[in-house]
CSV table of C-alpha atoms in Angstrom, one decimal:
chain,number,residue,atom,x,y,z
I,284,MET,CA,13.0,-29.6,0.5
I,285,PRO,CA,16.5,-31.0,-0.2
I,286,VAL,CA,18.5,-29.2,-2.9
I,287,PRO,CA,18.9,-31.4,-5.9
I,288,VAL,CA,22.4,-32.5,-7.0
I,289,PRO,CA,23.0,-31.1,-10.5
I,290,ARG,CA,23.8,-33.5,-13.4
I,291,GLN,CA,27.4,-34.2,-14.1
I,292,ARG,CA,28.9,-34.6,-17.6
I,293,ASP,CA,32.2,-36.2,-18.5
I,294,THR,CA,33.5,-33.0,-20.0
I,295,SER,CA,31.2,-30.3,-18.5
I,296,ALA,CA,31.7,-27.8,-15.8
I,297,THR,CA,31.0,-28.9,-12.3
I,298,GLU,CA,27.3,-28.5,-11.7
I,299,SER,CA,27.4,-27.8,-8.0
I,300,GLY,CA,27.5,-24.0,-8.4
I,301,GLN,CA,30.8,-23.8,-6.6
I,302,ALA,CA,33.0,-24.3,-9.6
I,303,VAL,CA,33.7,-21.8,-12.4
I,304,LEU,CA,34.7,-22.0,-16.0
I,305,GLN,CA,38.2,-22.3,-17.3
I,306,THR,CA,39.2,-20.1,-20.3
I,307,ALA,CA,37.9,-21.5,-23.6
I,308,ALA,CA,38.0,-20.5,-27.2
I,309,PRO,CA,36.0,-17.3,-28.0
I,310,ALA,CA,33.8,-19.0,-30.5
I,311,VAL,CA,31.1,-21.7,-30.0
I,312,ALA,CA,32.4,-25.2,-30.8
I,313,ALA,CA,30.4,-28.0,-32.2
I,314,THR,CA,31.4,-30.4,-29.4
I,315,GLY,CA,32.8,-30.3,-25.9
I,316,VAL,CA,32.3,-27.8,-23.1
I,317,ALA,CA,34.5,-25.7,-21.1
I,318,GLN,CA,36.5,-27.3,-18.3
I,319,ALA,CA,36.0,-26.1,-14.7
I,320,THR,CA,38.6,-25.3,-12.1
I,321,PRO,CA,38.0,-24.6,-8.5
I,322,GLN,CA,38.2,-20.9,-7.4
I,323,THR,CA,38.3,-19.3,-4.0
I,324,THR,CA,36.2,-16.1,-4.0
I,325,THR,CA,37.0,-13.0,-2.0
I,326,PRO,CA,35.2,-13.0,1.4
I,327,HIS,CA,31.9,-11.2,1.4
I,328,THR,CA,31.7,-11.4,-2.4
I,329,THR,CA,28.9,-13.4,-4.1
I,330,PRO,CA,29.8,-14.4,-7.6
I,331,LEU,CA,27.1,-14.4,-10.3
I,332,THR,CA,25.6,-17.8,-11.2
I,333,LEU,CA,24.5,-18.6,-14.7
I,334,LEU,CA,22.0,-21.5,-15.5
I,335,VAL,CA,22.5,-22.7,-19.1
I,336,ILE,CA,19.5,-24.6,-20.6
I,337,GLU,CA,20.5,-26.5,-23.7
I,338,ASP,CA,20.4,-30.0,-25.2
I,339,ASP,CA,23.2,-30.7,-27.6
I,340,PRO,CA,23.5,-34.4,-28.4
I,341,ALA,CA,27.1,-33.9,-29.3
I,342,GLY,CA,28.1,-33.0,-25.8
I,343,GLY,CA,26.9,-29.5,-25.1
I,344,LEU,CA,27.6,-25.9,-25.8
I,345,THR,CA,31.1,-24.5,-25.4
I,346,VAL,CA,30.8,-21.4,-23.3
I,347,PRO,CA,33.8,-19.0,-23.1
I,348,GLU,CA,35.3,-17.8,-19.9
I,349,ILE,CA,33.0,-15.2,-18.3
I,350,LEU,CA,33.9,-12.8,-15.5
I,351,ASP,CA,31.8,-10.5,-13.4
I,352,ALA,CA,32.5,-6.8,-12.8
I,353,ASP,CA,34.9,-7.7,-10.0
I,354,GLY,CA,36.9,-10.1,-12.1
I,355,HIS,CA,35.5,-13.3,-10.6
I,356,ARG,CA,34.6,-16.1,-12.9
I,357,ILE,CA,30.8,-16.5,-13.2
I,358,ARG,CA,29.6,-19.9,-11.9
I,359,LEU,CA,27.9,-22.2,-14.3
I,360,ARG,CA,25.1,-24.7,-14.2
I,361,THR,CA,23.7,-26.6,-17.1
I,362,ALA,CA,20.3,-28.3,-17.7
I,363,ARG,CA,19.2,-30.5,-20.6
I,364,ASN,CA,15.5,-29.6,-20.4
I,365,LEU,CA,13.0,-27.5,-18.5
I,366,THR,CA,12.2,-30.1,-15.9
I,367,GLU,CA,15.9,-30.3,-14.9
I,368,ALA,CA,16.2,-26.5,-15.1
I,369,GLU,CA,13.4,-26.1,-12.6
I,370,ARG,CA,15.3,-28.4,-10.2
I,371,LEU,CA,18.5,-26.4,-10.6
I,372,LEU,CA,16.7,-23.0,-10.2
I,373,THR,CA,17.8,-22.3,-6.7
I,374,PRO,CA,17.8,-18.7,-5.2
I,375,ASP,CA,21.5,-18.2,-5.9
I,376,VAL,CA,20.9,-18.3,-9.7
I,377,HIS,CA,21.1,-14.8,-11.1
I,378,CYS,CA,20.7,-15.3,-14.8
I,379,ILE,CA,19.4,-18.0,-17.3
I,380,LEU,CA,20.9,-18.6,-20.8
I,381,LEU,CA,18.3,-20.4,-22.8
I,382,ASP,CA,19.1,-22.0,-26.2
I,383,LEU,CA,16.1,-21.3,-28.4
I,384,SER,CA,16.8,-24.4,-30.4
I,385,LEU,CA,15.9,-26.5,-27.4
I,386,PRO,CA,14.1,-29.4,-29.1
I,387,ASP,CA,10.6,-30.6,-28.4
I,388,ALA,CA,9.8,-28.0,-25.7
I,389,SER,CA,6.2,-29.1,-25.5
I,390,ALA,CA,7.0,-32.6,-24.6
I,391,ARG,CA,9.3,-31.5,-21.7
I,392,THR,CA,7.1,-28.7,-20.5
I,393,PRO,CA,5.1,-29.3,-17.3
I,394,GLY,CA,1.4,-29.5,-18.2
I,395,ALA,CA,2.0,-31.0,-21.6
I,396,THR,CA,-0.5,-33.7,-22.7
I,397,ALA,CA,0.1,-36.9,-24.5
I,398,ASN,CA,-0.8,-35.4,-27.9
I,399,GLY,CA,1.6,-32.5,-27.4
I,400,SER,CA,-1.0,-29.9,-26.3
I,401,VAL,CA,0.2,-27.3,-23.9
I,402,ASN,CA,-2.3,-25.0,-22.2
I,403,GLY,CA,-1.7,-21.8,-20.3
I,404,ALA,CA,0.4,-18.7,-20.9
I,405,ALA,CA,2.6,-20.6,-23.3
I,406,GLY,CA,-0.2,-21.1,-25.9
I,407,THR,CA,-1.3,-24.3,-27.5
I,408,ILE,CA,0.4,-26.8,-29.9
I,409,ASN,CA,-1.8,-29.3,-31.6
I,410,GLY,CA,0.9,-32.0,-31.9
I,411,THR,CA,0.4,-32.4,-35.7
I,412,GLY,CA,4.2,-32.4,-36.4
I,413,ALA,CA,7.1,-29.9,-36.3
I,414,GLY,CA,6.2,-28.6,-39.7
I,415,THR,CA,3.0,-27.0,-38.4
I,416,ALA,CA,4.6,-25.1,-35.5
I,417,THR,CA,4.3,-21.3,-35.8
I,418,ALA,CA,6.9,-18.7,-34.8
I,419,VAL,CA,5.0,-18.1,-31.6
I,420,ASP,CA,4.9,-21.8,-30.8
I,421,GLN,CA,8.7,-22.0,-31.0
I,422,LEU,CA,8.9,-19.7,-28.0
I,423,LEU,CA,7.2,-22.2,-25.7
I,424,ALA,CA,10.4,-23.0,-23.9
I,425,LEU,CA,11.0,-19.3,-23.2
I,426,ARG,CA,7.5,-18.8,-22.0
I,427,GLN,CA,7.8,-21.7,-19.6
I,428,VAL,CA,11.1,-20.4,-18.3
I,429,LEU,CA,9.6,-17.0,-17.7
I,430,ARG,CA,6.7,-18.8,-15.8
I,431,ILE,CA,9.0,-20.8,-13.5
I,432,ALA,CA,11.5,-18.0,-13.1
I,433,PRO,CA,9.6,-14.7,-13.0
I,434,ARG,CA,12.3,-12.9,-11.0
I,435,HIS,CA,15.3,-14.1,-12.9
I,436,ALA,CA,17.1,-12.4,-15.8
I,437,VAL,CA,16.8,-14.4,-19.0
I,438,LEU,CA,19.0,-14.4,-22.1
I,439,VAL,CA,18.3,-16.3,-25.2
I,440,LEU,CA,20.8,-17.9,-27.6
I,441,THR,CA,20.1,-18.3,-31.3
I,442,GLY,CA,21.6,-18.2,-34.8
I,443,GLU,CA,22.1,-15.2,-36.9
I,444,ASP,CA,19.5,-16.5,-39.4
I,445,ASP,CA,16.8,-16.3,-36.7
I,446,VAL,CA,16.7,-12.6,-35.9
I,447,GLU,CA,13.0,-12.3,-36.0
I,448,ARG,CA,12.4,-15.0,-33.4
I,449,ALA,CA,15.2,-13.5,-31.2
I,450,ALA,CA,13.5,-10.1,-31.3
I,451,GLU,CA,10.1,-11.7,-30.5
I,452,ALA,CA,11.8,-13.4,-27.5
I,453,VAL,CA,12.7,-10.0,-26.1
I,454,ARG,CA,9.2,-8.8,-26.6
I,455,VAL,CA,7.9,-11.8,-24.8
I,456,GLY,CA,10.1,-11.1,-21.7
I,457,ALA,CA,13.7,-12.0,-22.3
I,458,GLN,CA,16.2,-9.3,-21.3
I,459,ASP,CA,18.4,-9.8,-24.4
I,460,PHE,CA,19.4,-12.2,-27.2
I,461,LEU,CA,22.9,-13.4,-28.3
I,462,PHE,CA,24.1,-15.1,-31.5
I,463,ARG,CA,26.0,-18.3,-31.2
I,464,ASP,CA,28.7,-17.4,-33.8
I,465,GLU,CA,29.5,-14.1,-32.1
I,466,LEU,CA,29.6,-15.4,-28.5
I,467,ASP,CA,32.8,-14.6,-26.6
I,468,GLY,CA,33.6,-14.1,-22.9
I,469,ARG,CA,33.5,-10.3,-22.9
I,470,LEU,CA,30.2,-10.1,-24.7
I,471,LEU,CA,28.6,-12.8,-22.6
I,472,SER,CA,29.8,-11.3,-19.3
I,473,ARG,CA,28.5,-7.9,-20.3
I,474,ALA,CA,25.2,-9.3,-21.4
I,475,ILE,CA,24.8,-11.2,-18.1
I,476,ARG,CA,25.5,-8.1,-16.0
I,477,TYR,CA,23.2,-6.0,-18.1
I,478,ALA,CA,20.4,-8.5,-18.0
I,479,VAL,CA,20.7,-8.9,-14.2
I,480,GLU,CA,20.6,-5.1,-13.6
I,481,ARG,CA,17.8,-4.6,-16.1
I,482,LYS,CA,15.7,-7.3,-14.5
I,483,ARG,CA,16.3,-5.7,-11.1
I,484,ALA,CA,15.2,-2.3,-12.5
I,485,ASP,CA,12.1,-3.9,-14.1
I,486,ILE,CA,11.1,-5.5,-10.8
I,487,ALA,CA,11.7,-2.2,-8.9
I,488,GLN,CA,9.6,-0.3,-11.5
I,489,TYR,CA,6.9,-2.9,-11.3
I,490,LYS,CA,6.8,-2.7,-7.5
I,491,LEU,CA,6.7,1.1,-7.7
I,492,ALA,CA,3.8,1.1,-10.2
I,493,GLU,CA,2.0,-1.5,-8.1
I,494,SER,CA,2.5,0.6,-4.9
I,495,LYS,CA,1.2,3.7,-6.7
I,496,LEU,CA,-1.9,1.9,-7.9
I,497,ARG,CA,-2.5,0.4,-4.4
I,498,ALA,CA,-2.1,3.9,-2.9
I,499,GLN,CA,-4.5,5.4,-5.4
I,500,GLU,CA,-7.0,2.7,-4.8
I,501,ASN,CA,-6.7,3.1,-1.0
I,502,ALA,CA,-7.1,6.9,-1.4
I,503,ARG,CA,-10.2,6.5,-3.5
I,504,LEU,CA,-11.6,4.0,-0.9
I,505,GLU,CA,-10.8,6.3,2.1
I,506,ARG,CA,-12.2,9.4,0.4
I,507,GLY,CA,-15.4,7.4,-0.3
I,508,LEU,CA,-15.6,6.6,3.4
I,509,LEU,CA,-15.5,10.3,4.5
I,510,PRO,CA,-19.0,11.7,5.1
I,511,THR,CA,-21.0,13.8,2.8
I,512,PRO,CA,-23.2,16.2,4.9
I,513,LEU,CA,-26.9,15.8,4.4
I,514,LEU,CA,-28.1,19.4,5.0
I,515,GLU,CA,-30.5,20.0,2.1
I,516,GLY,CA,-33.2,22.5,3.2
I,517,SER,CA,-31.2,23.8,6.1
I,518,ASP,CA,-29.9,27.4,6.5
I,519,LEU,CA,-26.9,26.2,8.4
I,520,ARG,CA,-23.4,26.5,6.9
I,521,PHE,CA,-21.0,23.6,7.2
I,522,ALA,CA,-17.2,23.4,7.2
I,523,ALA,CA,-14.8,20.6,8.2
I,524,ARG,CA,-11.1,19.8,8.4
I,525,TYR,CA,-9.7,16.3,8.8
I,526,ARG,CA,-6.1,15.3,9.3
I,527,PRO,CA,-5.2,11.7,10.2
I,528,GLY,CA,-2.2,11.2,12.4
I,529,ARG,CA,-1.1,8.0,10.7
I,530,SER,CA,1.6,8.5,8.1
I,531,ARG,CA,0.4,8.6,4.5
I,532,ALA,CA,-3.2,7.8,5.5
I,533,LEU,CA,-6.3,9.6,4.5
I,534,LEU,CA,-8.5,8.1,7.2
I,535,GLY,CA,-7.8,7.9,11.0
I,536,GLY,CA,-9.8,6.9,14.1
I,537,ASP,CA,-11.6,10.3,14.2
I,538,PHE,CA,-15.0,10.5,12.6
I,539,TYR,CA,-17.8,13.0,12.1
I,540,ASP,CA,-21.1,13.4,10.3
I,541,THR,CA,-24.0,15.8,9.9
I,542,VAL,CA,-27.5,15.0,8.7
I,543,ARG,CA,-30.9,16.8,8.6
I,544,THR,CA,-34.0,14.7,9.5
I,545,PRO,CA,-37.4,15.2,7.9
I,546,ASP,CA,-38.6,17.2,10.9
I,547,GLY,CA,-36.0,19.9,10.2
I,548,THR,CA,-33.7,19.0,13.1
I,549,VAL,CA,-29.9,19.1,12.2
I,550,HIS,CA,-27.9,16.4,13.9
I,551,ALA,CA,-24.1,16.6,14.1
I,552,MET,CA,-21.6,14.4,15.8
I,553,ILE,CA,-17.9,14.0,16.1
I,554,GLY,CA,-16.0,11.0,17.7
I,555,ASP,CA,-12.6,9.5,18.3
I,556,VAL,CA,-11.7,5.8,18.5
I,557,CYS,CA,-8.6,5.3,20.8
I,558,GLY,CA,-5.6,4.3,18.7
I,559,HIS,CA,-4.3,5.3,15.3
I,560,GLY,CA,-4.1,2.1,13.2
I,561,PRO,CA,-6.3,0.8,10.3
I,562,ASP,CA,-8.5,-1.2,12.7
I,563,GLU,CA,-9.4,2.0,14.6
I,564,ALA,CA,-10.0,3.8,11.3
I,565,ALA,CA,-12.4,1.0,10.2
I,566,LEU,CA,-14.2,1.0,13.5
I,567,GLY,CA,-14.6,4.8,13.3
I,568,VAL,CA,-16.3,4.4,9.9
I,569,GLU,CA,-18.6,1.7,11.3
I,570,LEU,CA,-19.6,3.9,14.1
I,571,ARG,CA,-20.2,6.9,11.8
I,572,ILE,CA,-22.4,4.9,9.5
I,573,ALA,CA,-24.3,3.3,12.4
I,574,TRP,CA,-24.9,6.8,13.9
I,575,ARG,CA,-26.3,8.1,10.6
I,576,ALA,CA,-28.6,5.1,10.1
I,577,LEU,CA,-29.8,5.3,13.7
I,578,THR,CA,-30.3,9.1,13.5
I,579,LEU,CA,-32.3,8.9,10.3
I,580,ALA,CA,-34.4,6.1,12.0
I,581,GLY,CA,-35.4,8.5,14.7
I,582,LEU,CA,-33.0,7.7,17.6
I,583,CYS,CA,-31.5,10.6,19.6
I,584,GLY,CA,-29.7,11.3,22.9
I,585,ASP,CA,-29.2,8.5,25.4
I,586,ASP,CA,-31.0,5.8,23.3
I,587,LEU,CA,-28.7,6.5,20.3
I,588,LEU,CA,-25.5,6.4,22.4
I,589,ALA,CA,-26.6,3.2,24.1
I,590,THR,CA,-27.1,1.5,20.7
I,591,LEU,CA,-23.8,2.8,19.4
I,592,GLN,CA,-22.1,1.3,22.5
I,593,GLU,CA,-23.6,-2.1,21.5
I,594,VAL,CA,-22.2,-1.7,18.0
I,595,LEU,CA,-18.8,-0.8,19.4
I,596,GLU,CA,-18.7,-3.8,21.7
I,597,VAL,CA,-19.5,-6.1,18.9
I,598,GLU,CA,-17.2,-4.6,16.3
I,599,ARG,CA,-14.1,-3.7,18.3
I,600,PRO,CA,-11.0,-6.0,17.9
I,601,CYS,CA,-10.4,-6.1,21.7
I,602,GLU,CA,-12.1,-5.1,24.9
I,603,GLU,CA,-9.6,-2.3,25.6
I,604,ILE,CA,-10.9,-0.2,22.6
I,605,PHE,CA,-13.2,2.6,23.4
I,606,ALA,CA,-14.5,5.7,21.7
I,607,THR,CA,-15.4,9.2,22.8
I,608,LEU,CA,-18.4,11.0,21.2
I,609,CYS,CA,-20.1,14.4,21.1
I,610,THR,CA,-23.6,14.7,19.6
I,611,VAL,CA,-25.6,17.9,19.0
I,612,ASP,CA,-29.2,18.1,17.7
I,613,ILE,CA,-30.1,21.6,16.6
I,614,ALA,CA,-33.8,22.5,16.6
I,615,PRO,CA,-35.5,23.4,13.3
I,616,ASP,CA,-35.6,27.1,14.3
I,617,GLY,CA,-31.8,27.0,14.9
I,618,ARG,CA,-32.0,28.7,18.3
I,619,ARG,CA,-31.7,25.7,20.6
I,620,ALA,CA,-29.7,22.4,20.7
I,621,GLY,CA,-29.5,19.3,22.7
I,622,LEU,CA,-25.9,18.2,23.7
I,623,CYS,CA,-24.7,14.7,24.7
I,624,LEU,CA,-21.0,14.1,25.6
I,625,ALA,CA,-19.5,10.6,26.0
I,626,GLY,CA,-16.1,11.3,27.4
I,627,HIS,CA,-15.5,13.9,24.6
I,628,PRO,CA,-14.4,17.6,24.8
I,629,ALA,CA,-17.3,20.1,24.9
I,630,PRO,CA,-18.0,22.1,21.7
I,631,LEU,CA,-17.1,25.7,21.5
I,632,ILE,CA,-19.7,28.4,20.6
I,633,SER,CA,-19.1,31.9,19.4
I,634,ARG,CA,-21.6,34.7,18.9
I,635,PRO,CA,-21.3,38.3,17.5
I,636,GLY,CA,-20.0,40.7,20.1
I,637,ARG,CA,-19.0,38.0,22.6
I,638,ARG,CA,-15.9,36.0,23.3
I,639,ALA,CA,-16.0,32.3,22.2
I,640,ARG,CA,-16.5,29.9,25.0
I,641,LEU,CA,-17.0,26.2,25.7
I,642,LEU,CA,-20.6,24.9,26.1
I,643,PRO,CA,-21.4,23.4,29.5
I,644,TYR,CA,-19.8,20.0,30.0
I,645,GLU,CA,-20.9,19.0,33.5
I,646,ASN,CA,-22.7,15.7,34.0
I,647,SER,CA,-21.3,14.2,30.8
I,648,GLY,CA,-21.3,10.4,30.4
I,649,PRO,CA,-18.4,8.0,30.0
I,650,ALA,CA,-16.7,7.1,26.7
I,651,LEU,CA,-18.5,4.3,24.7
I,652,GLY,CA,-17.2,0.9,25.6
I,653,LEU,CA,-16.0,1.6,29.1
I,654,LEU,CA,-19.0,0.9,31.3
I,655,PRO,CA,-21.9,-1.5,30.6
I,656,ARG,CA,-25.4,0.0,30.8
I,657,ALA,CA,-24.0,3.5,31.1
I,658,ARG,CA,-26.2,6.5,30.6
I,659,TRP,CA,-25.6,9.8,28.8
I,660,PRO,CA,-27.7,12.7,29.9
I,661,ARG,CA,-28.9,15.2,27.2
I,662,ARG,CA,-28.4,18.8,28.1
I,663,GLN,CA,-30.4,21.6,26.5
I,664,VAL,CA,-28.4,24.7,25.5
I,665,GLU,CA,-29.5,28.1,24.0
I,666,LEU,CA,-27.7,29.1,20.9
I,667,GLY,CA,-29.3,32.4,19.9
I,668,GLY,CA,-30.0,33.9,16.5
I,669,THR,CA,-26.4,34.1,15.0
I,670,TRP,CA,-23.8,31.7,16.1
I,671,SER,CA,-21.0,29.3,15.2
I,672,LEU,CA,-20.6,26.0,16.8
I,673,MET,CA,-17.2,24.1,16.6
I,674,LEU,CA,-16.9,20.4,17.3
I,675,TYR,CA,-13.4,19.0,17.5
I,676,THR,CA,-11.4,16.0,18.6
I,677,ASP,CA,-8.6,16.0,21.2
I,678,GLY,CA,-5.9,15.9,18.5
I,679,LEU,CA,-6.4,19.6,18.2
I,680,ILE,CA,-5.8,20.4,21.9
I,681,GLU,CA,-3.2,17.8,22.8
I,682,GLY,CA,-0.4,19.2,20.8
I,683,HIS,CA,2.5,20.8,22.7
I,684,ILE,CA,3.4,24.4,22.9
I,685,GLY,CA,7.0,24.8,21.9
I,686,GLU,CA,9.7,22.4,23.2
I,687,GLY,CA,8.3,22.0,26.7
I,688,LYS,CA,5.7,19.5,28.0
I,689,GLU,CA,2.9,22.1,28.2
I,690,ARG,CA,0.0,21.3,25.9
I,691,LEU,CA,-2.4,23.7,24.1
I,692,GLY,CA,-5.4,22.4,26.0
I,693,GLN,CA,-9.0,23.6,25.8
I,694,ASP,CA,-8.2,27.0,27.3
I,695,GLY,CA,-5.4,27.6,24.9
I,696,MET,CA,-7.6,26.6,22.0
I,697,VAL,CA,-10.3,29.0,23.1
I,698,ASP,CA,-7.8,31.9,23.2
I,699,MET,CA,-6.5,30.8,19.7
I,700,ILE,CA,-10.0,30.8,18.3
I,701,ASN,CA,-10.8,34.2,19.7
I,702,ARG,CA,-7.6,35.6,18.1
I,703,HIS,CA,-8.7,34.3,14.8
I,704,LEU,CA,-12.2,35.7,15.2
I,705,ASP,CA,-10.8,39.1,16.1
I,706,ARG,CA,-9.0,39.0,12.7
I,707,GLY,CA,-12.4,38.4,11.0
I,708,LEU,CA,-11.9,34.7,10.1
I,709,SER,CA,-14.9,32.4,9.8
I,710,GLY,CA,-15.9,29.1,8.1
I,711,GLU,CA,-13.2,27.3,6.2
I,712,GLY,CA,-10.6,30.0,6.9
I,713,LEU,CA,-11.1,29.8,10.6
I,714,LEU,CA,-10.6,26.0,10.7
I,715,GLU,CA,-7.6,26.1,8.4
I,716,ALA,CA,-5.9,28.8,10.5
I,717,SER,CA,-6.6,27.0,13.7
I,718,VAL,CA,-5.2,23.6,12.6
I,719,THR,CA,-2.2,25.4,11.0
I,720,GLU,CA,-1.4,27.3,14.3
I,721,ALA,CA,-1.8,24.2,16.4
I,722,ARG,CA,0.8,22.5,14.2
I,723,ARG,CA,3.1,25.5,14.4
I,724,LEU,CA,2.9,25.6,18.2
I,725,ASN,CA,3.6,21.9,18.3
I,726,GLY,CA,6.8,22.4,16.2
I,727,GLY,CA,5.7,20.1,13.5
I,728,GLU,CA,2.9,17.6,12.6
I,729,LEU,CA,0.4,16.7,15.2
I,730,THR,CA,0.8,13.0,16.2
I,731,ASP,CA,-2.9,12.4,16.8
I,732,ASP,CA,-5.8,12.5,14.4
I,733,VAL,CA,-7.5,15.8,14.1
I,734,ALA,CA,-11.1,16.4,13.1
I,735,VAL,CA,-12.9,19.8,13.3
I,736,VAL,CA,-16.5,20.6,12.3
I,737,LEU,CA,-18.0,24.1,12.2
I,738,LEU,CA,-21.7,24.7,11.9
I,739,SER,CA,-22.8,28.4,11.6
I,740,ARG,CA,-26.1,30.2,11.4
I,741,ALA,CA,-26.7,33.9,10.5
I,742,GLU,CA,-30.2,35.2,11.5
I,743,GLY,CA,-31.7,37.1,8.6
C-alpha cells in the first residue's frame, strides 16, 4: 500500500518525517507552530519520530525544540484527527503525543454511528450532547489510539486543571502525561525517551509472560500425554525414566506403556519414532494410545503390530517415517513372557546370582512402516521366579564414550547395568544411575530421546 503524504500547513513543520523542528519558545503559544529546517543525520543513526495528534483551529500547537539522547532533533508529524493519524502511523513512528482536548472524538473514531455511538473497547457514547459525557467517555480518543497503535509509546497532553483525567489516561494505557503550560524542550525530550523505553520494556515483559504461560501450558499438555501404568492387581513393580532429546521439550519421539488385561497378563511396550521434532512426538503418542486400546481389546503379537503399522502409515507426515517397537506380554504367573521385536533393541533381563544379559533377538521383524505386509514372530522366553526386565530405546546405547567415535552400544550397556547391580542398585535408582552414567560417558547431554522401563518381580 502506498505511504500517504502527510498534510502540510502554512506554518507547520514539514510532515514528511524527514524534517525536524527549529528551536521555539519553551512555553505553549496560543497560535502558530514551530518552523522546520532540514537536518542531515549521522549515518547509521535513526532519529526518533513523534506523531502529534491535535486539532487547534487557531493553527496548531507550538512544540518546543526536542532532541534525542544523541543530540539529534526529533522528527515531527502532526494529524488533526484519528483518521489522519492512522494514515500517518507508519513503522518509523516511535511515540505519539495526543492532545486530550481533541474535540468530538466519537465522530472521528472508526466505527462511530450516525448518532454518536461507539462500540468496542472504547466504550459507548449515546450522543445526547457534550454535557452528558462522563470522564471515561472523554478518553475515547486515547482508547482508539491504543487500539490502532498497540506497540507505540503514547503520551497525553492536558491542562493542569485536568489531573484526574490525565492520571486515568495512564491507567488506561498511556506511558505518561504532560501539562501544556509546563511543556519545554528538555521535559518533552525526556518524556519521549522514557515513554519509548518503557513501552519496549512493557512489550518485552508481556512477551516473557506470554512465553512462560505457553511453556506451562505445553508442559501440562505433554505431562498429560505421558502414560500412567495400569497394573492394578499385579505383583510386578514398575519404574521408568524419560528424557527427550529436543531442547526444552518434555515429550519426544520415544514412547512406552504398560497395562494389565482382565486375564492377569501384563503387557509392556517401548517404541521409538525416527526423528526428534514435535511431529514425531505426536506420532509417538498416537501409537502409544493405539497400542493401549488394541491391547485392552485383546490383540497381541503379530496381529497387534500389523494393526499398529496401519495406524502409522495413515498418521505419519511422510512415507520416510518409521518406528521401532518392542512388546512383551508377561503371563499371569509372572514366569514366562512373549517377546516381539520390530527393529528394536532386545530387552535386558537380570536374575539373582546371574549376570544381566539380553533376551534372544534372532528372527525379529522389521521396523513399523518399512515393509508392507510384514510379519513379526512372537518368541516365548522363560523369566523365572525373581527377575527384572529392562526395556529401553537406542538413545541410551548410542551415546559416545569419551571424545572418540566409539559408542556405548548394547554390550557396553550390559556391562554398565551389571556394575550398578553389583552395587545393589534396583528400581528407580538403577535407572537413574544408568541414564546419568550414559550422559557422563557421552561428555554431556544425550542428543537422542531416551526412554527406559523396568519391570521387576520378586517371588514370595
